XYZ file of C-alpha atoms in Angstrom:
641
model
C -11.043 3.117 -44.090
C -14.138 3.566 -41.927
C -14.166 6.302 -39.311
C -14.103 4.939 -35.769
C -16.734 6.129 -33.328
C -15.647 7.672 -30.049
C -17.669 6.710 -26.982
C -17.288 8.539 -23.678
C -17.366 6.389 -20.527
C -16.914 7.353 -16.886
C -14.629 4.520 -15.766
C -12.653 1.530 -17.036
C -10.792 -1.355 -15.400
C -8.049 -2.914 -17.549
C -5.881 -5.913 -16.705
C -2.748 -6.848 -18.640
C -1.707 -10.485 -18.087
C 1.019 -12.733 -19.436
C 4.128 -14.666 -18.489
C 6.322 -13.044 -15.861
C 8.836 -12.436 -18.671
C 6.323 -10.767 -21.012
C 6.749 -7.298 -19.526
C 3.250 -6.916 -18.126
C 4.401 -4.768 -15.196
C 6.200 -2.384 -17.558
C 3.193 -2.314 -19.888
C 0.823 -1.500 -17.040
C 3.187 1.070 -15.594
C 3.452 2.922 -18.907
C -0.309 2.875 -19.488
C -0.754 4.179 -15.944
C 1.726 7.009 -16.482
C -0.084 8.189 -19.627
C -3.435 7.917 -17.855
C -2.171 10.009 -14.952
C -0.879 12.610 -17.418
C -4.409 12.965 -18.825
C -5.759 13.805 -15.366
C -7.806 10.689 -14.683
C -7.980 9.496 -11.105
C -6.645 5.970 -10.843
C -5.600 3.046 -8.683
C -3.443 0.090 -9.650
C -2.881 -3.499 -8.524
C 0.288 -5.240 -9.734
C 0.164 -9.005 -9.128
C 3.143 -11.187 -9.933
C 4.766 -14.461 -8.831
C 7.541 -14.573 -6.257
C 9.989 -16.356 -8.554
C 12.390 -14.190 -10.550
C 11.392 -16.110 -13.669
C 8.452 -18.404 -13.030
C 7.788 -21.346 -15.404
C 6.750 -19.934 -18.777
C 3.282 -20.763 -20.047
C 1.965 -21.977 -16.686
C -0.756 -20.549 -14.466
C 1.781 -20.241 -11.635
C 3.947 -18.037 -13.848
C 1.276 -15.489 -14.777
C 2.010 -11.848 -14.002
C -0.733 -9.225 -14.195
C -1.229 -5.502 -13.786
C -4.687 -4.029 -13.162
C -5.582 -0.376 -13.562
C -8.849 1.357 -12.667
C -9.171 4.892 -14.061
C -12.128 7.232 -14.123
C -13.496 10.751 -14.401
C -14.263 10.716 -10.668
C -12.675 9.755 -7.376
C -11.274 6.207 -7.579
C -11.063 4.208 -4.354
C -9.871 0.763 -5.505
C -8.159 -0.933 -8.474
C -11.573 -2.270 -9.433
C -13.450 -5.453 -8.629
C -13.810 -6.865 -12.150
C -11.838 -5.932 -15.289
C -13.772 -4.476 -18.195
C -10.849 -5.344 -20.450
C -8.455 -8.300 -20.217
C -5.357 -8.407 -22.390
C -4.130 -12.022 -22.203
C -0.813 -12.797 -23.875
C -1.179 -16.611 -23.655
C -3.608 -19.366 -22.602
C -2.291 -19.396 -19.021
C -3.087 -15.700 -18.653
C -6.590 -16.251 -20.008
C -7.269 -19.261 -17.798
C -6.123 -17.623 -14.561
C -7.836 -14.260 -15.135
C -11.017 -14.859 -17.135
C -13.135 -15.626 -14.069
C -12.593 -12.054 -12.855
C -13.725 -10.338 -16.073
C -17.246 -8.962 -16.039
C -19.771 -10.555 -18.382
C -19.815 -8.630 -21.647
C -16.293 -7.369 -21.073
C -13.606 -7.151 -23.736
C -11.033 -9.947 -24.008
C -7.996 -9.353 -26.222
C -5.752 -12.390 -26.702
C -2.594 -13.146 -28.640
C -3.930 -15.906 -30.878
C -0.393 -16.902 -31.931
C 0.195 -18.313 -28.449
C -2.872 -20.593 -28.470
C -1.009 -23.630 -29.777
C -1.937 -27.203 -28.831
C 1.100 -27.430 -26.572
C 0.347 -24.192 -24.728
C -3.332 -25.096 -24.389
C -2.559 -28.524 -22.984
C -0.076 -27.065 -20.488
C -2.868 -25.224 -18.673
C -5.569 -27.894 -19.055
C -7.503 -26.708 -22.110
C -8.830 -29.711 -24.059
C -9.875 -27.444 -26.919
C -9.092 -23.863 -27.834
C -11.392 -21.442 -25.975
C -11.096 -19.184 -29.010
C -13.069 -21.728 -31.028
C -15.248 -23.789 -28.656
C -17.780 -21.084 -27.794
C -16.746 -20.769 -24.153
C -16.026 -17.062 -24.620
C -19.402 -16.135 -26.124
C -20.252 -14.051 -23.066
C -17.368 -11.688 -23.858
C -16.332 -9.400 -26.691
C -13.448 -11.505 -27.974
C -10.637 -10.086 -30.098
C -8.221 -12.885 -31.044
C -5.342 -11.042 -32.669
C -1.973 -12.374 -33.892
C 0.003 -10.002 -31.694
C 3.259 -11.964 -31.829
C 3.364 -12.386 -35.608
C 2.254 -8.791 -36.157
C 5.099 -7.645 -33.899
C 7.654 -9.763 -35.749
C 6.353 -8.446 -39.070
C 6.598 -4.845 -37.872
C 10.234 -5.356 -36.820
C 11.388 -7.248 -39.932
C 13.585 -4.362 -41.095
C 15.687 -4.362 -37.910
C 17.416 -7.682 -38.500
C 16.409 -9.125 -35.118
C 15.979 -12.827 -34.508
C 12.374 -13.937 -34.087
C 12.980 -14.503 -30.368
C 14.335 -10.985 -29.893
C 11.542 -9.447 -31.960
C 8.901 -11.258 -29.913
C 10.151 -9.517 -26.777
C 8.575 -6.300 -28.054
C 5.050 -7.721 -28.268
C 4.162 -6.070 -24.956
C 4.872 -2.696 -26.599
C 2.664 -3.703 -29.524
C -0.148 -4.557 -27.100
C 0.443 -1.297 -25.231
C 0.163 0.666 -28.474
C -3.109 -1.056 -29.364
C -4.746 -0.431 -25.978
C -3.389 3.141 -25.926
C -5.195 3.727 -29.217
C -8.366 2.046 -27.941
C -8.566 4.418 -24.963
C -7.087 7.517 -26.589
C -3.990 7.602 -24.411
C -1.128 9.902 -25.468
C 2.035 8.303 -26.822
C 4.676 10.963 -26.230
C 5.420 9.972 -22.639
C 5.976 6.313 -23.489
C 8.250 7.248 -26.401
C 10.288 9.501 -24.096
C 10.522 6.675 -21.581
C 11.760 4.235 -24.212
C 14.378 6.696 -25.427
C 15.586 7.153 -21.873
C 15.644 3.420 -21.128
C 17.197 2.186 -24.369
C 19.041 5.298 -25.553
C 22.405 3.514 -25.457
C 21.041 0.537 -27.429
C 19.729 2.118 -30.645
C 18.553 -1.096 -32.291
C 16.488 -2.137 -29.259
C 15.145 1.421 -28.938
C 13.986 1.614 -32.545
C 12.468 -1.853 -32.370
C 10.383 -1.000 -29.299
C 9.300 2.325 -30.779
C 8.324 0.584 -34.006
C 6.341 -2.092 -32.161
C 4.549 0.519 -30.038
C 3.628 2.610 -33.080
C 2.603 -0.461 -35.082
C 0.222 -1.542 -32.326
C -1.276 1.938 -32.179
C -1.735 2.051 -35.958
C -3.161 -1.492 -36.032
C -6.121 -0.276 -34.017
C -6.875 2.278 -36.717
C -6.954 -0.325 -39.477
C -8.341 -3.514 -37.961
C -12.078 -4.036 -38.469
C -12.707 -5.633 -35.067
C -12.618 -2.344 -33.142
C -15.414 -0.053 -34.308
C -15.311 2.171 -31.228
C -12.620 3.947 -29.232
C -13.191 5.288 -25.752
C -12.580 8.523 -23.899
C -12.566 9.137 -20.159
C -12.655 12.770 -19.078
C -10.228 14.044 -16.439
C -11.341 13.750 -12.830
C -11.964 16.947 -10.862
C -9.099 17.573 -8.443
C -7.625 20.447 -6.435
C -5.255 22.650 -8.400
C -1.613 21.744 -8.046
C 1.221 19.602 -9.330
C 0.546 15.873 -9.396
C 2.640 12.806 -10.050
C 1.790 9.137 -10.011
C 3.382 7.463 -7.000
C 3.618 3.987 -5.521
C 3.387 3.405 -1.793
C 7.057 2.457 -1.470
C 8.173 5.574 -3.317
C 5.852 7.762 -1.230
C 7.229 6.180 1.950
C 10.794 6.944 0.860
C 9.920 10.534 -0.006
C 8.096 10.982 3.299
C 11.156 9.826 5.235
C 13.396 12.230 3.327
C 10.940 15.073 3.914
C 10.827 14.251 7.631
C 14.608 14.319 7.931
C 14.708 17.607 6.036
C 12.081 19.174 8.280
C 13.947 17.884 11.333
C 17.275 19.231 10.103
C 18.832 15.769 10.430
C 20.609 13.367 8.107
C 18.627 10.269 7.177
C 20.280 6.860 7.539
C 18.547 3.736 6.241
C 19.939 0.402 7.356
C 18.168 -2.307 5.409
C 18.370 -5.784 3.933
C 16.523 -6.384 0.640
C 13.211 -8.183 1.122
C 10.032 -8.331 -0.940
C 7.914 -6.188 -1.028
C 9.954 -3.521 0.826
C 13.085 -3.421 -1.339
C 11.990 -0.443 -3.433
C 12.260 1.791 -0.358
C 15.970 0.972 -0.255
C 16.272 1.386 -4.022
C 14.546 4.775 -3.992
C 16.482 6.185 -1.044
C 19.791 5.023 -2.491
C 19.244 7.484 -5.335
C 18.632 10.446 -3.007
C 22.079 10.911 -1.478
C 22.029 14.566 -2.559
C 19.382 15.161 0.113
C 21.539 14.005 2.986
C 20.499 10.357 2.743
C 22.824 7.483 3.573
C 21.733 3.958 2.671
C 23.390 0.834 4.022
C 22.532 -2.472 2.355
C 23.443 -4.697 5.276
C 24.341 -8.375 5.265
C 21.169 -9.327 7.136
C 18.088 -7.912 8.867
C 19.739 -7.638 12.282
C 22.715 -5.728 10.916
C 20.366 -3.376 9.073
C 18.428 -2.306 12.142
C 21.624 -2.216 14.206
C 23.098 0.310 11.784
C 19.900 2.372 11.866
C 19.795 2.441 15.670
C 23.471 3.328 15.809
C 22.822 6.210 13.432
C 20.075 7.484 15.725
C 22.470 7.316 18.659
C 24.835 9.413 16.571
C 22.250 12.114 15.917
C 20.559 11.027 12.678
C 17.032 9.921 11.876
C 17.569 6.156 11.784
C 15.233 4.054 9.628
C 15.036 0.387 8.740
C 12.691 -1.254 6.224
C 11.549 -4.851 6.035
C 8.594 -7.227 5.781
C 7.103 -9.692 8.261
C 9.923 -12.263 8.383
C 12.490 -9.496 8.783
C 10.475 -7.808 11.500
C 10.697 -11.009 13.530
C 14.493 -10.920 13.229
C 14.622 -7.250 14.213
C 12.589 -7.770 17.393
C 15.536 -7.834 19.793
C 16.994 -4.589 18.444
C 13.588 -2.901 18.567
C 13.519 -3.874 22.241
C 16.981 -2.350 22.608
C 15.684 0.872 21.037
C 12.833 0.860 23.579
C 15.378 0.549 26.388
C 17.727 3.187 24.934
C 14.746 5.481 24.214
C 16.102 6.682 20.901
C 14.129 7.604 17.750
C 13.859 4.850 15.159
C 11.372 4.296 12.328
C 10.754 0.643 11.437
C 8.860 0.229 8.141
C 7.107 -3.131 7.826
C 5.653 -3.716 4.363
C 3.391 -6.612 5.262
C 3.025 -9.692 3.074
C 1.357 -13.096 3.300
C 2.815 -15.363 5.963
C 3.850 -17.137 8.082
C 7.519 -17.843 7.337
C 8.358 -17.085 3.691
C 4.637 -17.309 2.972
C 3.485 -15.289 -0.045
C 6.321 -12.835 -0.723
C 4.554 -10.879 -3.483
C 1.017 -10.974 -2.053
C -0.563 -8.617 0.446
C -1.797 -9.190 3.999
C -2.370 -7.282 7.271
C -1.271 -10.017 9.632
C 1.667 -8.280 11.368
C -0.384 -6.019 13.643
C -0.046 -8.159 16.740
C 3.635 -8.726 15.982
C 4.096 -4.958 15.780
C 2.244 -4.503 19.065
C 3.691 -7.330 21.131
C 6.432 -9.129 19.214
C 9.236 -8.413 21.696
C 10.291 -9.801 25.044
C 9.215 -7.941 28.159
C 7.042 -4.847 28.273
C 8.297 -3.060 25.158
C 5.561 -0.722 23.901
C 5.952 1.092 20.576
C 3.631 3.438 18.683
C 2.116 1.957 15.516
C 1.047 3.982 12.463
C -0.591 2.684 9.259
C -1.222 4.565 5.968
C -4.452 4.068 4.079
C -3.385 4.495 0.425
C -0.211 4.639 -1.691
C -0.043 8.445 -1.586
C -0.880 8.484 2.123
C 2.356 6.577 2.765
C 4.108 9.949 2.459
C 2.083 11.523 5.257
C 2.241 8.382 7.397
C 6.047 8.324 7.098
C 6.128 11.954 8.241
C 3.855 11.119 11.163
C 5.898 8.096 12.218
C 9.031 10.257 12.127
C 7.335 12.994 14.154
C 6.439 10.572 16.907
C 9.870 8.915 16.888
C 11.681 12.231 17.173
C 9.376 13.953 19.642
C 9.030 10.997 21.993
C 12.441 9.321 21.507
C 10.959 5.957 20.682
C 10.963 3.356 17.941
C 7.813 3.567 15.799
C 6.331 0.817 13.617
C 5.030 2.008 10.243
C 2.764 -0.738 8.856
C 2.194 -0.607 5.113
C 1.499 -3.687 2.974
C 2.194 -5.156 -0.434
C -0.984 -3.707 -1.950
C -0.039 -0.180 -0.920
C 3.665 -0.650 -1.623
C 3.264 -1.713 -5.256
C -0.022 0.017 -6.045
C -0.089 3.596 -7.269
C -2.311 6.654 -7.464
C -2.000 10.371 -8.281
C -0.312 12.364 -5.521
C -0.682 16.095 -5.043
C 2.811 17.356 -4.243
C 2.704 19.308 -0.974
C 4.412 22.640 -0.456
C 7.511 22.033 1.646
C 6.701 25.064 3.766
C 3.399 23.451 4.752
C 5.003 20.270 6.079
C 5.237 19.975 9.871
C 8.239 21.435 11.668
C 10.061 18.430 13.135
C 13.176 20.187 14.407
C 14.701 18.732 17.533
C 17.246 20.163 19.947
C 20.169 18.047 21.035
C 21.229 18.388 24.621
C 24.555 20.236 24.785
C 24.825 21.158 28.465
C 24.392 19.376 31.801
C 20.735 19.321 32.821
C 20.952 18.747 36.591
C 22.972 19.634 39.642
C 24.648 17.181 42.002
C 24.314 17.465 45.792
C 27.626 19.307 45.926
C 26.481 21.834 43.329
C 28.383 20.312 40.422
C 26.567 20.410 37.058
C 25.799 16.858 35.873
C 24.058 15.208 32.949
C 21.098 12.957 33.704
C 20.357 10.990 30.494
C 16.947 9.827 31.743
C 15.652 13.129 33.052
C 12.452 13.424 31.071
C 10.556 16.184 29.340
C 7.489 16.687 31.567
C 5.141 16.891 28.562
C 6.380 14.068 26.310
C 8.374 11.998 28.824
C 11.151 11.905 26.217
C 14.688 11.689 27.529
C 17.473 14.046 26.358
C 19.165 13.291 23.045
C 22.891 13.791 23.543
C 25.155 13.201 20.557
C 28.241 11.122 21.400
C 31.328 13.239 21.875
C 29.536 16.179 23.446
C 31.843 17.270 26.326
C 30.445 16.572 29.772
C 27.506 14.495 28.521
C 29.118 11.073 28.623
C 26.569 8.439 29.629
C 25.994 4.708 29.589
C 23.783 2.971 27.038
C 22.907 -0.685 26.606
C 20.167 -3.232 27.015
C 20.356 -3.615 30.785
C 17.723 -1.810 32.822
C 18.530 1.812 33.532
C 18.240 3.697 36.771
C 15.753 6.537 36.590
C 17.471 9.878 35.883
C 21.097 8.669 36.013
C 20.902 5.865 33.435
C 23.213 3.662 35.451
C 22.619 -0.095 35.453
C 19.962 -0.961 38.001
C 18.500 -4.221 39.287
C 16.317 -2.507 41.873
C 12.759 -3.946 41.668
C 11.012 -0.651 42.332
C 13.170 1.173 39.796
C 12.410 -1.458 37.151
C 8.680 -1.104 37.684
C 8.956 2.677 37.582
C 10.894 2.584 34.276
C 8.482 0.086 32.719
C 5.554 2.319 33.674
C 7.318 5.428 32.389
C 8.041 3.849 29.010
C 4.414 2.722 28.750
C 3.125 6.139 29.816
C 5.272 7.794 27.163
C 3.668 5.723 24.392
C 0.190 6.102 25.884
C 0.717 9.862 25.941
C 1.563 10.250 22.249
C -0.735 12.937 20.855
C -2.900 11.602 18.027
C -5.983 13.184 16.443
C -9.483 11.930 17.163
C -10.899 9.369 14.789
C -13.279 11.011 12.286
C -16.557 9.263 11.474
C -18.173 9.571 8.056
C -21.872 9.247 8.841
C -23.971 11.450 6.511
C -27.182 10.688 8.383
C -25.849 11.945 11.714
C -26.176 15.576 10.578
C -29.926 15.112 10.035
C -30.543 13.191 13.225
C -30.619 9.810 11.494
C -27.269 8.173 12.268
C -26.449 4.770 10.843
C -26.800 1.587 12.870
C -23.652 0.002 11.411
C -20.135 1.417 11.653
C -17.464 -0.093 9.383
C -14.055 0.513 10.938
C -10.862 -0.137 9.024
C -7.128 0.328 9.166
C -4.383 0.374 6.562
C -5.190 -0.548 2.984
C -8.806 -1.531 3.667
C -9.684 2.171 3.398
C -10.411 2.134 -0.344
C -12.614 -0.973 -0.460
C -14.536 0.181 2.647
C -15.137 3.660 1.215
C -16.231 2.246 -2.147
C -18.528 -0.265 -0.438
C -20.108 2.475 1.679
C -20.670 4.548 -1.443
C -22.473 1.620 -3.069
C -24.648 0.950 -0.005
C -25.617 4.614 0.325
C -26.475 4.844 -3.366
C -28.945 2.040 -2.672
C -30.687 4.215 -0.100
C -29.297 2.580 3.039
C -27.281 4.159 5.847
C -23.806 3.084 6.924
C -21.051 4.906 8.790
C -17.319 4.475 8.233
C -14.175 5.377 10.137
C -10.516 4.625 9.606
C -7.616 4.287 12.008
C -4.176 5.627 11.186
C -2.922 5.330 14.776
C -3.116 1.790 16.156
C -1.064 2.436 19.259
C -2.112 4.488 21.023
C -5.690 4.545 19.797
C -7.429 7.921 19.372
C -8.892 9.190 22.642
C -12.474 9.257 21.316
C -12.439 5.768 19.815
C -14.251 4.093 22.707
C -17.122 6.588 22.563
C -17.368 6.157 18.797
C -17.554 2.359 19.046
C -20.275 2.523 21.700
C -22.340 4.896 19.550
C -23.346 2.219 17.020
C -25.490 -0.876 17.338
C -23.005 -2.903 15.334
C -19.310 -2.378 14.542
C -17.818 -4.281 11.614
C -14.030 -4.509 11.114
C -12.815 -5.951 7.774
C -9.189 -7.112 7.930
C -6.812 -9.137 5.785
C -6.006 -11.318 8.788
C -8.003 -13.449 11.213
C -9.159 -10.568 13.409
C -6.162 -8.859 14.989
C -7.580 -5.336 15.321
C -10.890 -6.841 16.425
C -9.030 -8.616 19.227
C -7.413 -5.375 20.396
C -10.671 -3.413 20.282
C -12.624 -6.036 22.202
C -9.910 -6.218 24.867
C -9.581 -2.482 25.359
C -13.164 -1.268 24.964
C -15.286 -4.353 25.794
C -17.323 -3.778 22.635
C -18.617 -6.767 20.669
C -16.797 -5.886 17.465
C -17.599 -8.187 14.528
C -14.896 -9.126 12.056
C -14.958 -9.859 8.352
C -11.668 -11.599 7.686
C -9.983 -12.875 4.517
C -6.387 -14.002 3.959
C -6.215 -14.670 0.215
C -3.205 -12.506 -0.594
C -5.521 -10.046 -2.362
C -7.267 -6.869 -1.229
C -10.979 -6.859 -0.527
C -13.338 -6.029 -3.355
C -15.859 -3.285 -2.761
C -18.702 -5.549 -3.925
C -17.805 -8.149 -1.307
C -17.789 -5.608 1.508
C -20.982 -3.954 0.288
C -22.734 -7.325 0.412
C -21.422 -7.947 3.939
C -22.690 -4.542 5.089
C -26.126 -5.167 3.554
C -26.294 -8.521 5.321
C -25.658 -6.852 8.679
C -28.211 -4.139 7.921
C -30.799 -6.802 7.116
C -30.009 -8.653 10.354
C -30.387 -5.477 12.397
C -33.668 -4.637 10.683
C -34.983 -8.084 11.554
C -33.800 -7.718 15.160
C -35.537 -4.348 15.424
C -38.753 -5.803 13.992
C -38.606 -8.704 16.453
C -38.033 -6.270 19.349
C -41.045 -4.224 18.240
C -43.269 -7.311 18.109
C -42.004 -8.402 21.521
C -42.734 -4.979 23.019
C -46.235 -4.939 21.542
C -46.925 -8.451 22.855
C -45.698 -7.524 26.310
C -47.829 -4.389 26.294
C -50.935 -6.329 25.267
C -50.327 -8.796 28.093
C -50.464 -5.991 30.615
């Protein structure tokens, strides 16, 4: 047997693709876990159909998992796969256009039958007609090799074929020198009570790994060194898991129980699933009968002295609007997590989008302002959940936390924070009357506000002497009694708005390397939410080409940072990429009267860094031409004098 060469590379993008029943998400998840254990930085992009079991062998039924890992800081899941593992013709047809020229394509040749080829529109087999000459093609009989490896277990062919994803995982793990111990531990944990299935999956995984050693088609294996990172304990985390952990941490730091009232909805359901397993940390989860009941339970829990949370996606947020308005009127803390997806209506349940910003800002009747916070990466969902909870508790207000499907399902390494370093979110419940009546009697005024935050007192029901009225009707200032007085209504509307406007948020930070040397950029690229990674990667590419570009990112979308207006007016051109038709651009133009330019896509997929880099270069070229034209005009005018 010939000795395989080992080649060191700095980065790789791999995509596993197959039918939604082929286990591609599990395969990608396990490869990701082993990659994280080796210390590579990484980012992932799961992509799967909305149907529980989409039609097998069709393009609509293809499920994929993309992983970008490197020996340096990774910003995105990668623009173009270097390696595509396609388990059938449908997976090849729907994903080949994304693979870079010269990339590696590994296919299960057993699945390239005439019937399967015809189902996706192939007139001839692409494995034989020369259409894949631009790629390094490895057509391997993965299915039959899996069945052969499991012959001793007495499984039917259909049952044996279900382990072909483990065979493929073993092969790619060998190709990129991934460890196997973690996956074997996972399989033992998952199938420990089903010994035959356990041994079959272990055998398939090991057979795939060993196949790489013996097959002649792979002359080289690859190594990617660990990425430099601060010392500490890391784990790979998805955005939904990080959000759940952040909410638990916030409740712990506040000294409050956490109550989640939620109705399952893609792509937010994993927040409910994760929190339901954390009851030992003072977490109560309520899987309600519908979206309205879920938020009603959460708001009721806040009234009772807990940190109330509800999770949903765009359609559910629309249903929760009335209760969010009630929370604005009651002035109680409530965290509303909206994991955005493609819309409108049912839309694209498993695809990402950023099109709920205006709904979060204005999607309620009347003047009902709420703070809005958005994380920038899967791991940042933890910190954003803490921040949303801080605002909700300190200012007694509902807060919208806007993540999206890309962040929710994507993953990256997360440095576990020290609990002692997390912010102190403790709150004090009101236990005594806080005012005095004209006759000298102590009384409780439920809308007597903190002069700094404008938050009203939080009195737990049942506290003697602090009985007070709540409900959706307008409240009288101080007393909280029902009031229809016009002047009182205007005063309360202005107070609620002033409370949100007064939320303390940090200044926006601009990354403009040239500013330190007196050569600031002309173009500022401003993002929010999950556009952070593609924008940062695009800026890196532009700067490596010798051009200047500045970037900034907004976590707080309501209220905006105090210095944002000055920042926007400091640049000749401001570009805002969004996965919507220009919602942040609309808000910025309205508030700051700056001619913000949008770059907008709504394809259900995140931006690629190459796309944004090209857009930035186009704007730089336009500005250079404008400057040249201005210079010529000035010279002409001067000559005329």
